[in-house]
PDB file of C-alpha atoms in Angstrom:
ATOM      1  CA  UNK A1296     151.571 109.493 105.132  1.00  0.00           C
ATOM      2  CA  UNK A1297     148.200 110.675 105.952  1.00  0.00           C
ATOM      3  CA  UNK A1298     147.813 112.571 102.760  1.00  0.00           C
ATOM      4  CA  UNK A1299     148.788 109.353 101.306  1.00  0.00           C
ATOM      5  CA  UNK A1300     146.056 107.245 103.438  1.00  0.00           C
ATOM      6  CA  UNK A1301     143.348 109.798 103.106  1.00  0.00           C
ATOM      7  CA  UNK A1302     143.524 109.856  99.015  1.00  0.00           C
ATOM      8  CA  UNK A1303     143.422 106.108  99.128  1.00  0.00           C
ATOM      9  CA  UNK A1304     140.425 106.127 100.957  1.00  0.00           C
ATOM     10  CA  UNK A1305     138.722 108.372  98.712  1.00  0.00           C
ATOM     11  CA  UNK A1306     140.097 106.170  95.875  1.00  0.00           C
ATOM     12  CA  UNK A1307     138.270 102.959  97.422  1.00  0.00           C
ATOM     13  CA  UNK A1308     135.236 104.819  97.879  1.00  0.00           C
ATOM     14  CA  UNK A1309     134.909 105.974  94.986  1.00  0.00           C
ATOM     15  CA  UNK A1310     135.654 102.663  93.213  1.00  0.00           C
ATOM     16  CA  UNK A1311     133.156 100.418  95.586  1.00  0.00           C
ATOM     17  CA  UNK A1312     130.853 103.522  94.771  1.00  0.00           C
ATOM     18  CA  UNK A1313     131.325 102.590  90.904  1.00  0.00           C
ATOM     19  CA  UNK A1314     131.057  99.218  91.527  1.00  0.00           C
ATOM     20  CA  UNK A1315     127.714  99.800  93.616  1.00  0.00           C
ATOM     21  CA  UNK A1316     126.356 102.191  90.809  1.00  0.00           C
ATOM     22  CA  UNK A1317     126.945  99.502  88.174  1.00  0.00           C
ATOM     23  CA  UNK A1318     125.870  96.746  90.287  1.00  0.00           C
ATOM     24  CA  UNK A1319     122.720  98.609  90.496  1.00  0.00           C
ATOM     25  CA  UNK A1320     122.662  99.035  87.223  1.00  0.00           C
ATOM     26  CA  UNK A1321     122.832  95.119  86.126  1.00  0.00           C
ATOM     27  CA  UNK A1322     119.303  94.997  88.282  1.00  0.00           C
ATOM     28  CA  UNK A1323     117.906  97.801  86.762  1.00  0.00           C
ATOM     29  CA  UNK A1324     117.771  99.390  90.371  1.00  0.00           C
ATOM     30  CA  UNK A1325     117.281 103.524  89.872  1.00  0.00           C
ATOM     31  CA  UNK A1326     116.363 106.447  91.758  1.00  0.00           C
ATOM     32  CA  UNK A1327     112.812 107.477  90.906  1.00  0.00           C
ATOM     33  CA  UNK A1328     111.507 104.316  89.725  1.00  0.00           C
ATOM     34  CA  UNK A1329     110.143 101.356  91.257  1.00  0.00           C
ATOM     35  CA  UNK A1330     111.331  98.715  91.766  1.00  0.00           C
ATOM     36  CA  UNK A1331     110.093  94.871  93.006  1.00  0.00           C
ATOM     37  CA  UNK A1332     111.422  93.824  96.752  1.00  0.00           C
ATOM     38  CA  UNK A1333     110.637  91.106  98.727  1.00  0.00           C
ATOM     39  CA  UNK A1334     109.458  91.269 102.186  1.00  0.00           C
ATOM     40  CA  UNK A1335     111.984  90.085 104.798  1.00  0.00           C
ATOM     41  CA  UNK A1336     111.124  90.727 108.041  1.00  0.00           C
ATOM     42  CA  UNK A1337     107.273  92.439 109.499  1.00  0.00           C
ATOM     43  CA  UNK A1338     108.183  94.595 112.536  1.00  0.00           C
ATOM     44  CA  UNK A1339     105.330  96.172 114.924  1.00  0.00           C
ATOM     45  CA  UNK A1340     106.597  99.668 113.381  1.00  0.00           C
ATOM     46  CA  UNK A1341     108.563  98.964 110.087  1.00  0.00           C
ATOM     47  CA  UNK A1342     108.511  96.565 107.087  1.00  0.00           C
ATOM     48  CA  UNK A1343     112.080  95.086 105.832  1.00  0.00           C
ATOM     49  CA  UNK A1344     112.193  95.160 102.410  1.00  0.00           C
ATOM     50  CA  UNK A1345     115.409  93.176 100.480  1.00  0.00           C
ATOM     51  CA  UNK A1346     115.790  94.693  96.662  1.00  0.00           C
ATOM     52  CA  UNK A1347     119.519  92.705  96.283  1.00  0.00           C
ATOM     53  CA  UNK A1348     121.054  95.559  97.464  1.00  0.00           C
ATOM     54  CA  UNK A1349     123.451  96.536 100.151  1.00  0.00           C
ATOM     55  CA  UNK A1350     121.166  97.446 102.172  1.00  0.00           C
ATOM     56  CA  UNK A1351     117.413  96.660 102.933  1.00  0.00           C
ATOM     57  CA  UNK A1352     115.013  99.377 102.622  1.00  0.00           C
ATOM     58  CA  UNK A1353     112.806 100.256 105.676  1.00  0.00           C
ATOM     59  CA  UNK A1354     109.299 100.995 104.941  1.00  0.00           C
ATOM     60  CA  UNK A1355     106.916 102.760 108.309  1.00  0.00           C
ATOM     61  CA  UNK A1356     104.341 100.490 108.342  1.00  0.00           C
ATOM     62  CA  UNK A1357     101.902 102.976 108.624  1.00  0.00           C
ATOM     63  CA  UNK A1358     102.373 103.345 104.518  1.00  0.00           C
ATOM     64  CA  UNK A1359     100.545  99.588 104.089  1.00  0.00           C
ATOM     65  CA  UNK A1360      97.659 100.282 106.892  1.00  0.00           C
ATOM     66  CA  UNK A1361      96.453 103.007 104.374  1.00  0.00           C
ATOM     67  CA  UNK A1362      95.157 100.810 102.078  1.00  0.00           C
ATOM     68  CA  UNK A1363      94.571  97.537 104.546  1.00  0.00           C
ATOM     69  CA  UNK A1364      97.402  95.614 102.298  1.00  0.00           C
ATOM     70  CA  UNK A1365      99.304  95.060 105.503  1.00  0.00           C
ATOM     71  CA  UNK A1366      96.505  92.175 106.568  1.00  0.00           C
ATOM     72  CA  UNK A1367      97.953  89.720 103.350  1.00  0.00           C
ATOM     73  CA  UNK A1368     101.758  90.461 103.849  1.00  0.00           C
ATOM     74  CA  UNK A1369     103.777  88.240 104.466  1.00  0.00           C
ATOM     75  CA  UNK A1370     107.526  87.192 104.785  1.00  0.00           C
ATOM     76  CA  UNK A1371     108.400  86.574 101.210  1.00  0.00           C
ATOM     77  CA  UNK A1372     105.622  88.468  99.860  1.00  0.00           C
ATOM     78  CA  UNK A1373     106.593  90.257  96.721  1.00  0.00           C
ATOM     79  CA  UNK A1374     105.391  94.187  96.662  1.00  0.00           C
ATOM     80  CA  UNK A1375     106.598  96.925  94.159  1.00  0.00           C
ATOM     81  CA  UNK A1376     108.510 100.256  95.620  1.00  0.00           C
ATOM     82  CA  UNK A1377     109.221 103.477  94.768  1.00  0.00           C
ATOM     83  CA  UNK A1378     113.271 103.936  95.039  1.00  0.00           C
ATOM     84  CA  UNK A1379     113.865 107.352  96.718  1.00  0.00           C
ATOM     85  CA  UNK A1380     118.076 107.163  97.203  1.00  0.00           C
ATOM     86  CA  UNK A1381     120.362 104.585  96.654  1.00  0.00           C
ATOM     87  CA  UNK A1382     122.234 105.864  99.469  1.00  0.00           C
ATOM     88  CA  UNK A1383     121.063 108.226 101.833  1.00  0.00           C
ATOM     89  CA  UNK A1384     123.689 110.016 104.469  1.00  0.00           C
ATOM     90  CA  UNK A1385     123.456 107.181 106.537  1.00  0.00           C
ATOM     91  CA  UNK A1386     124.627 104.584 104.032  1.00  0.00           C
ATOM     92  CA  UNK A1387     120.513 103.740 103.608  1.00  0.00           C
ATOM     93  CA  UNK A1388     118.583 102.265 101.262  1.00  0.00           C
ATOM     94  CA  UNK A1389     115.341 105.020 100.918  1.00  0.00           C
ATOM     95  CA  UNK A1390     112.267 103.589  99.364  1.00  0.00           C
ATOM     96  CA  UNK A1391     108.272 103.657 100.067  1.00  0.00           C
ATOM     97  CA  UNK A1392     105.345 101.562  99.343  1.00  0.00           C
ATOM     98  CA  UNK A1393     102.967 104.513  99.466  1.00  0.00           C
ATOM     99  CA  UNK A1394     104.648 106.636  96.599  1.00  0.00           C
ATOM    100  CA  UNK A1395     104.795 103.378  93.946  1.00  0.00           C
ATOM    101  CA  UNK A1396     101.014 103.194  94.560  1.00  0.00           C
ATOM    102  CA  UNK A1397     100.615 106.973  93.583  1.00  0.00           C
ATOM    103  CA  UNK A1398     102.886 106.042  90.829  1.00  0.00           C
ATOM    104  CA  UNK A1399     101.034 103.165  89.510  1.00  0.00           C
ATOM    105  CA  UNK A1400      97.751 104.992  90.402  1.00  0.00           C
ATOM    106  CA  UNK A1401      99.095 108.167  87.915  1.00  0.00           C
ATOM    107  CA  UNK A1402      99.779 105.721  84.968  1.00  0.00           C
ATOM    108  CA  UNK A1403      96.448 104.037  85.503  1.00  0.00           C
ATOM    109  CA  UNK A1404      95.014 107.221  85.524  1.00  0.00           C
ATOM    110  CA  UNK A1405      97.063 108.846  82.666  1.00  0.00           C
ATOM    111  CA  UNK A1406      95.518 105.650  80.529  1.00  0.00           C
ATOM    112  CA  UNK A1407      92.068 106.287  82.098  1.00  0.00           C
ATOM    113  CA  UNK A1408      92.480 110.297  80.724  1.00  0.00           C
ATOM    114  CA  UNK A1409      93.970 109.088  77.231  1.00  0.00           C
ATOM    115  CA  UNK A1410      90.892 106.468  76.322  1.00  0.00           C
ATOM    116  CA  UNK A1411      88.238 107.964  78.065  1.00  0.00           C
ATOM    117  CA  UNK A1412      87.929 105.282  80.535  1.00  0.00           C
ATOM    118  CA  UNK A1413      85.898 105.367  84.124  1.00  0.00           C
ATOM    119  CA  UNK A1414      87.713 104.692  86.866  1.00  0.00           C
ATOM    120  CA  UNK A1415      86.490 103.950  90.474  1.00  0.00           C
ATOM    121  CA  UNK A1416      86.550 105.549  93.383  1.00  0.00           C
ATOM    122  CA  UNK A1417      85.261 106.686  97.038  1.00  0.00           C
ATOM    123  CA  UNK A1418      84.500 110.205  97.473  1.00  0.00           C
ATOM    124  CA  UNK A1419      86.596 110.598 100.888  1.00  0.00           C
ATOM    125  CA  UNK A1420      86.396 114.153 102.235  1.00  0.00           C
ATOM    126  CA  UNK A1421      84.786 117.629 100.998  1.00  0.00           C
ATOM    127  CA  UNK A1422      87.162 120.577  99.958  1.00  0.00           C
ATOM    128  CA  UNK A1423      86.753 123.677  98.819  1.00  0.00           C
ATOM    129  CA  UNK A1424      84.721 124.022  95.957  1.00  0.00           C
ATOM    130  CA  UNK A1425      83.619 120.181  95.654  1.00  0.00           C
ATOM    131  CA  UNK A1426      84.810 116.858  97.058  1.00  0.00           C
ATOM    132  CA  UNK A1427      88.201 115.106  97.358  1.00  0.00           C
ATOM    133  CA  UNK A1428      87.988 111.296  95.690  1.00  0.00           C
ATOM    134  CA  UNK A1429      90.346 108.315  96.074  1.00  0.00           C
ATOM    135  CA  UNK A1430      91.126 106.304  93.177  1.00  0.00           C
ATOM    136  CA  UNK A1431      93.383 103.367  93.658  1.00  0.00           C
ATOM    137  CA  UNK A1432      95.304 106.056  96.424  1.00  0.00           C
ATOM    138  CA  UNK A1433      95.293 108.635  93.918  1.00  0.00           C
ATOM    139  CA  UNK A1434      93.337 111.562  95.241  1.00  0.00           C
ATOM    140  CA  UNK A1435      91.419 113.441  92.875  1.00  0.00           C
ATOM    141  CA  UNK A1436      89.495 116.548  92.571  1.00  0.00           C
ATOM    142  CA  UNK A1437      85.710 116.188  92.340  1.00  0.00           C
ATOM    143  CA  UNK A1438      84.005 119.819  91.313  1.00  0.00           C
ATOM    144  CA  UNK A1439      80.543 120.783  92.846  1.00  0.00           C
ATOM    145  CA  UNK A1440      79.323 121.496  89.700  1.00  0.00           C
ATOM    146  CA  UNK A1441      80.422 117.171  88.424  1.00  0.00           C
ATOM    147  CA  UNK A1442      79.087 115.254  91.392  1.00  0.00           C
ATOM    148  CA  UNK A1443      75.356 114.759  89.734  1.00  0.00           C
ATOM    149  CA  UNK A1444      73.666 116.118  86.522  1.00  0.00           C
ATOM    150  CA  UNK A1445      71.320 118.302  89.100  1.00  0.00           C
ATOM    151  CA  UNK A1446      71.905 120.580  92.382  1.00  0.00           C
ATOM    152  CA  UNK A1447      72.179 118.010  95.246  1.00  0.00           C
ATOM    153  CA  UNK A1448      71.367 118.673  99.258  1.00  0.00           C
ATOM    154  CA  UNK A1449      73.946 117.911 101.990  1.00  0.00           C
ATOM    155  CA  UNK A1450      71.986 114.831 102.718  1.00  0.00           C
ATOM    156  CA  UNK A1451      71.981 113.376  99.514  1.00  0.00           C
ATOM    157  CA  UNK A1452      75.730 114.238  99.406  1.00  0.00           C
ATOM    158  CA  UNK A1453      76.626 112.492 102.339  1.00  0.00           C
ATOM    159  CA  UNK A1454      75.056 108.942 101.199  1.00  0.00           C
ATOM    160  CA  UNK A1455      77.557 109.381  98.481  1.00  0.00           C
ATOM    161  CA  UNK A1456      80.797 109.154 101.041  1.00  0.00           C
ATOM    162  CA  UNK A1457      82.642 106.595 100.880  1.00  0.00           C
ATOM    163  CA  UNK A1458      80.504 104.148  99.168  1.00  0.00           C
ATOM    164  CA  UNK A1459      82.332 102.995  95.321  1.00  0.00           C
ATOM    165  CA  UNK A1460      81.222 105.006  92.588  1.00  0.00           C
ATOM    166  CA  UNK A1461      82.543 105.635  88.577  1.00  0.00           C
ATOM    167  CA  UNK A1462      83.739 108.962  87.650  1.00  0.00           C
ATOM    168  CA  UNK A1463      85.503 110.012  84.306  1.00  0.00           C
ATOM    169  CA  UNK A1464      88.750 111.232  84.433  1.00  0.00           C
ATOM    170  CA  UNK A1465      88.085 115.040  82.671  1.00  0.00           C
ATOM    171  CA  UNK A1466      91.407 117.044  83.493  1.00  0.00           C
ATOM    172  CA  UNK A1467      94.800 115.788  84.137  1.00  0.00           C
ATOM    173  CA  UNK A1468      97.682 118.365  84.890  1.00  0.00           C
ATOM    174  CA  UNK A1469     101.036 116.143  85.004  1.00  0.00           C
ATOM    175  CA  UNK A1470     103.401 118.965  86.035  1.00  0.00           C
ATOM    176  CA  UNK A1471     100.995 120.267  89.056  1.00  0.00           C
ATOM    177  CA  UNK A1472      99.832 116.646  89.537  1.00  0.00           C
ATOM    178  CA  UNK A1473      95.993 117.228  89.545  1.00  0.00           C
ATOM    179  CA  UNK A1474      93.081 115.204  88.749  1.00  0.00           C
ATOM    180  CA  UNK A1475      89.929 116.686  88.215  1.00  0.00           C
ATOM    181  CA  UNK A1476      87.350 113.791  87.778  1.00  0.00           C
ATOM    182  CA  UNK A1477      83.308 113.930  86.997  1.00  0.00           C
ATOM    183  CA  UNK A1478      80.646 111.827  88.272  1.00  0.00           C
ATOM    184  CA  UNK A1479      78.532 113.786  85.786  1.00  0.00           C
ATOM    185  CA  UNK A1480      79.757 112.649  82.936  1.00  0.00           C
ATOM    186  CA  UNK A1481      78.914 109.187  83.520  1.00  0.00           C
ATOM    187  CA  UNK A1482      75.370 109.693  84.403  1.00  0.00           C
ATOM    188  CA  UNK A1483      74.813 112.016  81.460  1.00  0.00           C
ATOM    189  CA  UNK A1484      76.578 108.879  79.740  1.00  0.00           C
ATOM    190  CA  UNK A1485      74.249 106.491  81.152  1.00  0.00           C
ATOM    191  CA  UNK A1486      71.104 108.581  80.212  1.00  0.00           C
ATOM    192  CA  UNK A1487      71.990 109.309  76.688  1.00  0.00           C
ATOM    193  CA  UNK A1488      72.429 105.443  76.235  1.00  0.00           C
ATOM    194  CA  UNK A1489      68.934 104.829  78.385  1.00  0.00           C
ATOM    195  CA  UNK A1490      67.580 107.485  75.815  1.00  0.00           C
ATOM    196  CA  UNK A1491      68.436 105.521  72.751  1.00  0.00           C
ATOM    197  CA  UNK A1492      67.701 102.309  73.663  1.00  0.00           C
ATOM    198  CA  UNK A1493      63.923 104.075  74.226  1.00  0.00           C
ATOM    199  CA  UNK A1494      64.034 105.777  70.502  1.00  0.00           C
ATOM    200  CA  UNK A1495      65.167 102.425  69.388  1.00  0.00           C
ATOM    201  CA  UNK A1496      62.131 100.609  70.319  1.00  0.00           C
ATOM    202  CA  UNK A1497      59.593 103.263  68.702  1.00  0.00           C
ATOM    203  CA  UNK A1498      59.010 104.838  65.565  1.00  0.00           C
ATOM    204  CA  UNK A1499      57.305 107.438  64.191  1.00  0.00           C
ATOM    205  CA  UNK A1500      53.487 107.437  64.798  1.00  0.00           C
ATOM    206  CA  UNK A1501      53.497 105.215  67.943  1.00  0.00           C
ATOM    207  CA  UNK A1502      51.271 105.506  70.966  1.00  0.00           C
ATOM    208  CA  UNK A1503      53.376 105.770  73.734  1.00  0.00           C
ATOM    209  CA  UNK A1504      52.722 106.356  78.149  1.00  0.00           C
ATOM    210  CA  UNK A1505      54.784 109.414  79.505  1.00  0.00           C
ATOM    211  CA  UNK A1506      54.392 111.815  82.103  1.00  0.00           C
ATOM    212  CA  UNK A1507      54.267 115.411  82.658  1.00  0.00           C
ATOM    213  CA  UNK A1508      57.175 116.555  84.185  1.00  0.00           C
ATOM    214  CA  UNK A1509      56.834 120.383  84.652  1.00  0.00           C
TER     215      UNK A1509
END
């Protein structure tokens, strides 16, 4: 009789866990993806997040201070998620704002590495060998030798912290999930341009100011 019980239990798990998968399924709900949730409930140490699921999905809300997006939430606001488990051991929903913004971040970036884009971003911290940047919450790796077309004092460095800047997106290793970026290569940019729009203007045999540089 137990044997009998305990198979049938196993039976109707396993079918509401069918039922769950392909429930899932019809709202294109899977792990490693993200997904769009609505904001239910703002607690003073979690968000409630409700994805039509069986459960909600608890978010720290530490993960939306990061970026300041917590002051223009709302109940009802609509935010995308990265969908960790389905189901944890507890019978949870596991998901986190943080990871879909590295997520979108990485496409953005991917797109920024394919076209030859600039991107934006705030050089945050120093590392070893050069300088760690944020883009969009997608840290990056800033090289010594990128941050300025000539040697630069800590000084001059440090009025460069935190204050929006472009960089070019030079290396992008998908597998290790690195992003080497160069400021470098837009001011070299920017100065080739400056330099033609000068040639443009004169020709051959024109009397022109300069000065003596060295």
């Amino acid at each position: 009789m137990v044997l009998e019980t305990n198979l049938e239990n196993k039976e109707n798990k396993k079918e509401f866990e069918n039922l769950l998968k392909e429930d899932f399924k019809k709202r294109d709900l899977k792990e490693g993806g993200i997904a769009k949730a609505t904001i239910s409930e703002i607690g003073k140490k979690f968000i409630f997040v409700d994805l039509k699921a069986k459960s909600e999905g608890i978010i720290p809300i530490e993960e939306f201070k990061i970026t300041k997006e917590l002051d223009s939430l709302k109940v009802g606001s609509k935010i995308e998620v990265y969908l960790e488990r389905i189901e944890s051991f507890k019978g949870e929903l596991v998901v986190s704002r943080e990871k879909a913004r590295r997520m979108s971040s990485w496409k953005r970036m991917e797109k920024a590495f394919n076209d030859q884009e600039e991107v934006e971003g705030l050089i945050t911290s120093r590392c070893k060998g050069g300088m760690i940047v944020n883009v969009s919450s997608c840290l990056c790796f800033l090289p010594g030798s990128q941050i300025d077309t000539k040697p630069l004092k800590n000084s001059e460095i440090d009025e460069l912290m935190n204050v929006p800047l472009k960089f070019m997106c030079v290396k992008l290793d998908k597998i290790r999930g690195n992003i080497v970026v160069s400021r470098r290569a837009i001011l070299e940019k920017t100065k080739n341009q400056d330099l033609k729009n000068i040639l443009a203007k004169i020709k051959e045999g024109d009397i022109v100011d300069g000065k003596v540089k060295a």
